[in-house]
Short mmCIF file of C-alpha atoms in Angstrom, two decimals:
data_model
loop_
_atom_site.label_atom_id
_atom_site.label_comp_id
_atom_site.label_asym_id
_atom_site.label_seq_id
_atom_site.Cartn_x
_atom_site.Cartn_y
_atom_site.Cartn_z
CA MET P 28 16.61 -28.57 -3.62
CA LEU P 29 13.46 -30.67 -3.29
CA ARG P 30 11.37 -27.50 -2.84
CA MET P 31 13.02 -25.86 -5.87
CA ARG P 32 12.22 -28.84 -8.11
CA GLU P 33 8.60 -28.81 -6.91
CA LEU P 34 8.24 -25.11 -7.67
CA GLU P 35 9.80 -25.42 -11.12
CA ASN P 36 7.13 -27.96 -12.09
CA LEU P 37 4.23 -26.07 -10.49
CA ASP P 38 1.81 -24.03 -12.58
CA ILE P 39 1.29 -21.32 -9.98
CA ASN P 40 -1.57 -19.61 -11.83
CA SER P 41 -3.58 -22.84 -11.80
CA GLN P 42 -3.42 -22.68 -7.98
CA LYS P 43 -5.33 -19.35 -8.06
CA PRO P 44 -3.05 -17.78 -5.45
CA LYS P 45 -4.24 -14.98 -3.18
CA GLN P 46 -2.36 -11.67 -3.28
CA ALA P 47 -0.56 -10.13 -0.31
CA ALA P 48 1.95 -7.36 0.31
CA VAL P 49 4.53 -6.79 3.04
CA LEU P 50 6.66 -3.80 3.99
CA SER P 51 10.14 -3.29 5.33
CA VAL P 52 10.19 0.18 6.89
CA PHE P 53 13.54 1.85 7.66
CA TYR P 54 13.63 4.61 10.26
CA PRO P 55 15.98 6.30 12.74
CA GLY P 56 16.15 4.52 16.10
CA LYS P 57 16.11 6.41 19.39
CA SER P 58 19.93 6.56 19.34
CA GLY P 59 20.02 7.61 15.68
CA GLU P 60 20.91 4.19 14.23
CA THR P 61 18.85 2.96 11.28
CA ARG P 62 16.34 0.22 12.12
CA PHE P 63 13.57 -1.78 10.48
CA VAL P 64 10.69 -3.84 11.85
CA LEU P 65 9.87 -7.53 11.77
CA ILE P 66 7.02 -9.17 13.66
CA LEU P 67 6.73 -12.42 15.58
CA ARG P 68 3.30 -13.82 14.72
CA LYS P 69 1.02 -15.20 17.40
CA THR P 70 0.73 -18.96 17.82
CA TYR P 71 -2.35 -20.20 15.97
CA ARG P 72 -3.51 -23.13 13.85
CA GLY P 73 -1.90 -22.26 10.55
CA VAL P 74 1.22 -22.60 8.44
CA HIS P 75 2.86 -19.34 9.59
CA SER P 76 2.13 -19.71 13.30
CA ASN P 77 4.82 -18.30 15.63
CA GLN P 78 7.09 -17.29 12.74
CA VAL P 79 9.00 -14.07 12.16
CA GLY P 80 7.98 -12.03 9.13
CA PHE P 81 7.46 -8.56 7.77
CA PRO P 82 4.30 -6.67 8.66
CA GLY P 83 1.77 -7.12 5.87
CA GLY P 84 -1.08 -9.23 4.67
CA ARG P 85 -3.84 -10.00 2.23
CA VAL P 86 -5.08 -7.57 -0.41
CA GLU P 87 -8.55 -6.22 0.41
CA LEU P 88 -11.14 -4.87 -2.02
CA ASP P 89 -10.67 -1.25 -0.84
CA ASP P 90 -6.88 -1.27 -1.43
CA ARG P 91 -5.81 1.07 -4.25
CA ASP P 92 -2.80 -1.08 -5.15
CA LEU P 93 -0.26 -3.47 -3.63
CA ALA P 94 1.77 -0.66 -2.05
CA HIS P 95 -1.40 0.52 -0.30
CA THR P 96 -1.97 -3.02 0.98
CA ALA P 97 1.54 -3.08 2.46
CA LEU P 98 1.09 0.35 4.08
CA ARG P 99 -2.40 -0.43 5.44
CA GLU P 100 -1.37 -3.79 6.88
CA THR P 101 1.79 -2.31 8.44
CA GLU P 102 -0.29 0.36 10.15
CA GLU P 103 -2.74 -2.28 11.40
CA GLU P 104 -0.06 -4.67 12.66
CA VAL P 105 2.57 -2.35 14.15
CA GLY P 106 0.96 1.11 14.29
CA ILE P 107 3.16 2.93 11.75
CA PRO P 108 0.95 5.60 10.11
CA GLN P 109 0.66 5.10 6.35
CA HIS P 110 1.18 8.79 5.56
CA GLU P 111 4.57 8.81 7.34
CA VAL P 112 6.11 6.14 5.08
CA GLU P 113 7.58 6.82 1.66
CA ILE P 114 7.69 3.68 -0.51
CA MET P 115 11.15 3.49 -2.10
CA ARG P 116 10.85 0.36 -4.21
CA GLU P 117 9.14 -2.94 -4.78
CA MET P 118 11.18 -6.11 -4.50
CA THR P 119 10.66 -9.45 -6.26
CA ARG P 120 7.28 -11.06 -5.65
CA LEU P 121 7.46 -14.48 -4.05
CA TYR P 122 5.09 -17.44 -4.19
CA ILE P 123 4.49 -19.21 -0.86
CA PRO P 124 3.04 -22.70 -1.54
CA PRO P 125 1.89 -23.67 2.01
CA SER P 126 -0.46 -20.67 2.19
CA ASN P 127 -0.96 -20.22 -1.60
CA PHE P 128 -0.03 -16.51 -1.64
CA TRP P 129 1.86 -14.32 -4.08
CA VAL P 130 3.62 -11.94 -1.70
CA HIS P 131 4.75 -8.55 -3.01
CA PRO P 132 7.45 -7.04 -0.75
CA PHE P 133 8.14 -3.29 -0.58
CA MET P 134 10.86 -1.19 1.00
CA GLY P 135 10.02 2.17 2.56
CA VAL P 136 11.51 4.86 4.78
CA MET P 137 10.26 7.27 7.38
CA LYS P 138 11.97 10.32 8.85
CA LYS P 139 11.19 9.83 12.52
CA THR P 140 11.20 7.05 15.08
CA PRO P 141 7.75 5.44 15.11
CA ARG P 142 5.73 4.53 18.16
CA LEU P 143 5.29 0.80 17.58
CA ILE P 144 1.99 -0.70 18.70
CA PRO P 145 1.62 -4.46 18.09
CA GLN P 146 -1.82 -5.61 16.94
CA GLU P 147 -2.97 -7.79 19.82
CA GLU P 148 -4.80 -10.41 17.74
CA GLU P 149 -1.97 -11.18 15.27
CA VAL P 150 1.37 -9.95 16.62
CA GLU P 151 3.14 -11.60 19.55
CA SER P 152 5.94 -9.03 19.50
CA VAL P 153 7.57 -6.39 17.33
CA LEU P 154 11.25 -6.89 16.59
CA GLU P 155 13.36 -3.82 15.88
CA ILE P 156 16.42 -4.83 13.84
CA THR P 157 19.37 -2.48 13.53
CA LEU P 158 20.83 -2.06 10.07
CA GLU P 159 24.26 -2.78 11.56
CA GLU P 160 23.12 -6.19 12.89
CA PHE P 161 21.36 -7.03 9.62
CA MET P 162 24.31 -6.10 7.39
CA SER P 163 26.75 -8.15 9.49
CA GLU P 164 27.67 -11.50 7.95
CA SER P 165 27.43 -13.08 11.42
CA CYS P 166 23.61 -12.99 11.24
CA LEU P 167 23.64 -15.54 8.39
CA VAL P 168 23.18 -19.08 9.75
CA LYS P 169 22.07 -22.57 8.74
CA GLU P 170 19.26 -24.14 10.75
CA THR P 171 17.87 -27.67 10.78
CA LEU P 172 14.09 -27.48 10.76
CA SER P 173 11.04 -29.59 10.11
CA THR P 174 8.56 -27.98 7.74
CA SER P 175 5.25 -28.76 6.10
CA TYR P 176 7.13 -30.43 3.24
CA ALA P 177 10.22 -32.05 4.82
CA LYS P 178 11.59 -33.28 8.13
CA GLU P 179 14.98 -32.27 9.50
CA ILE P 180 16.23 -30.20 6.57
CA GLU P 181 19.02 -27.65 6.70
CA VAL P 182 17.91 -24.21 5.54
CA PRO P 183 19.69 -20.85 5.20
CA ALA P 184 18.40 -18.38 7.76
CA PHE P 185 19.07 -15.12 9.56
CA LEU P 186 19.60 -14.86 13.31
CA LEU P 187 18.16 -11.45 14.26
CA ASN P 188 17.42 -10.28 17.80
CA GLY P 189 17.75 -13.89 18.95
CA HIS P 190 15.10 -15.15 16.47
CA VAL P 191 15.71 -17.53 13.57
CA VAL P 192 14.20 -16.07 10.40
CA TRP P 193 13.86 -18.56 7.54
CA GLY P 194 11.71 -19.42 4.53
CA ALA P 195 10.06 -16.71 2.46
CA THR P 196 11.03 -13.95 4.90
CA ALA P 197 14.69 -15.01 4.73
CA MET P 198 14.50 -14.96 0.93
CA MET P 199 13.11 -11.40 1.00
CA LEU P 200 15.76 -10.38 3.55
CA SER P 201 18.48 -11.76 1.26
CA GLU P 202 17.26 -9.63 -1.63
CA MET P 203 16.96 -6.61 0.64
CA LYS P 204 20.52 -7.12 1.89
CA GLU P 205 21.84 -7.23 -1.69
CA ILE P 206 19.98 -4.01 -2.54
CA LEU P 207 21.39 -2.29 0.55
CA LYS P 208 24.95 -3.47 -0.22
CA GLN P 209 24.71 -1.66 -3.55
CA LEU P 210 23.50 1.52 -1.84
CA LEU P 211 25.80 1.64 1.21
#
């Protein structure tokens, strides 16, 4: 609630936020089940150190548009070739105050199982999440965490592949889950 009140009173444009895009790619797993990828970021000095998120990143001057940013960054971070992904839709953009980014999430699909290659400098590990695990209500949890803006607060989160996913990524996952519920 504290964070929500802060954001309601914040003039985001006056912060001159940077632009970024992320991608959730759905593909057939080796056993035929549908999967998507999340990444565990490396530990570094920064606000998103050692957190789980979607592959993606900052817009660069050569990017044609935000979808291209998401595709390019996904290829760089996990090795999925841009030309093998069909973008299905854009989700709701999300402002992330600690890093001052507007993040534009996209959903895409590919027809074959990718060979996942984590980018050594940025990605600690690649997490393959099955659609079955993600759509299960048992992956929804509450976690008590300390953040950049509060100590020991309870936050909604997802427990996926043994990792707690919270914050902006959890918000994007929630929207994605609602979209998928309408489709499945």
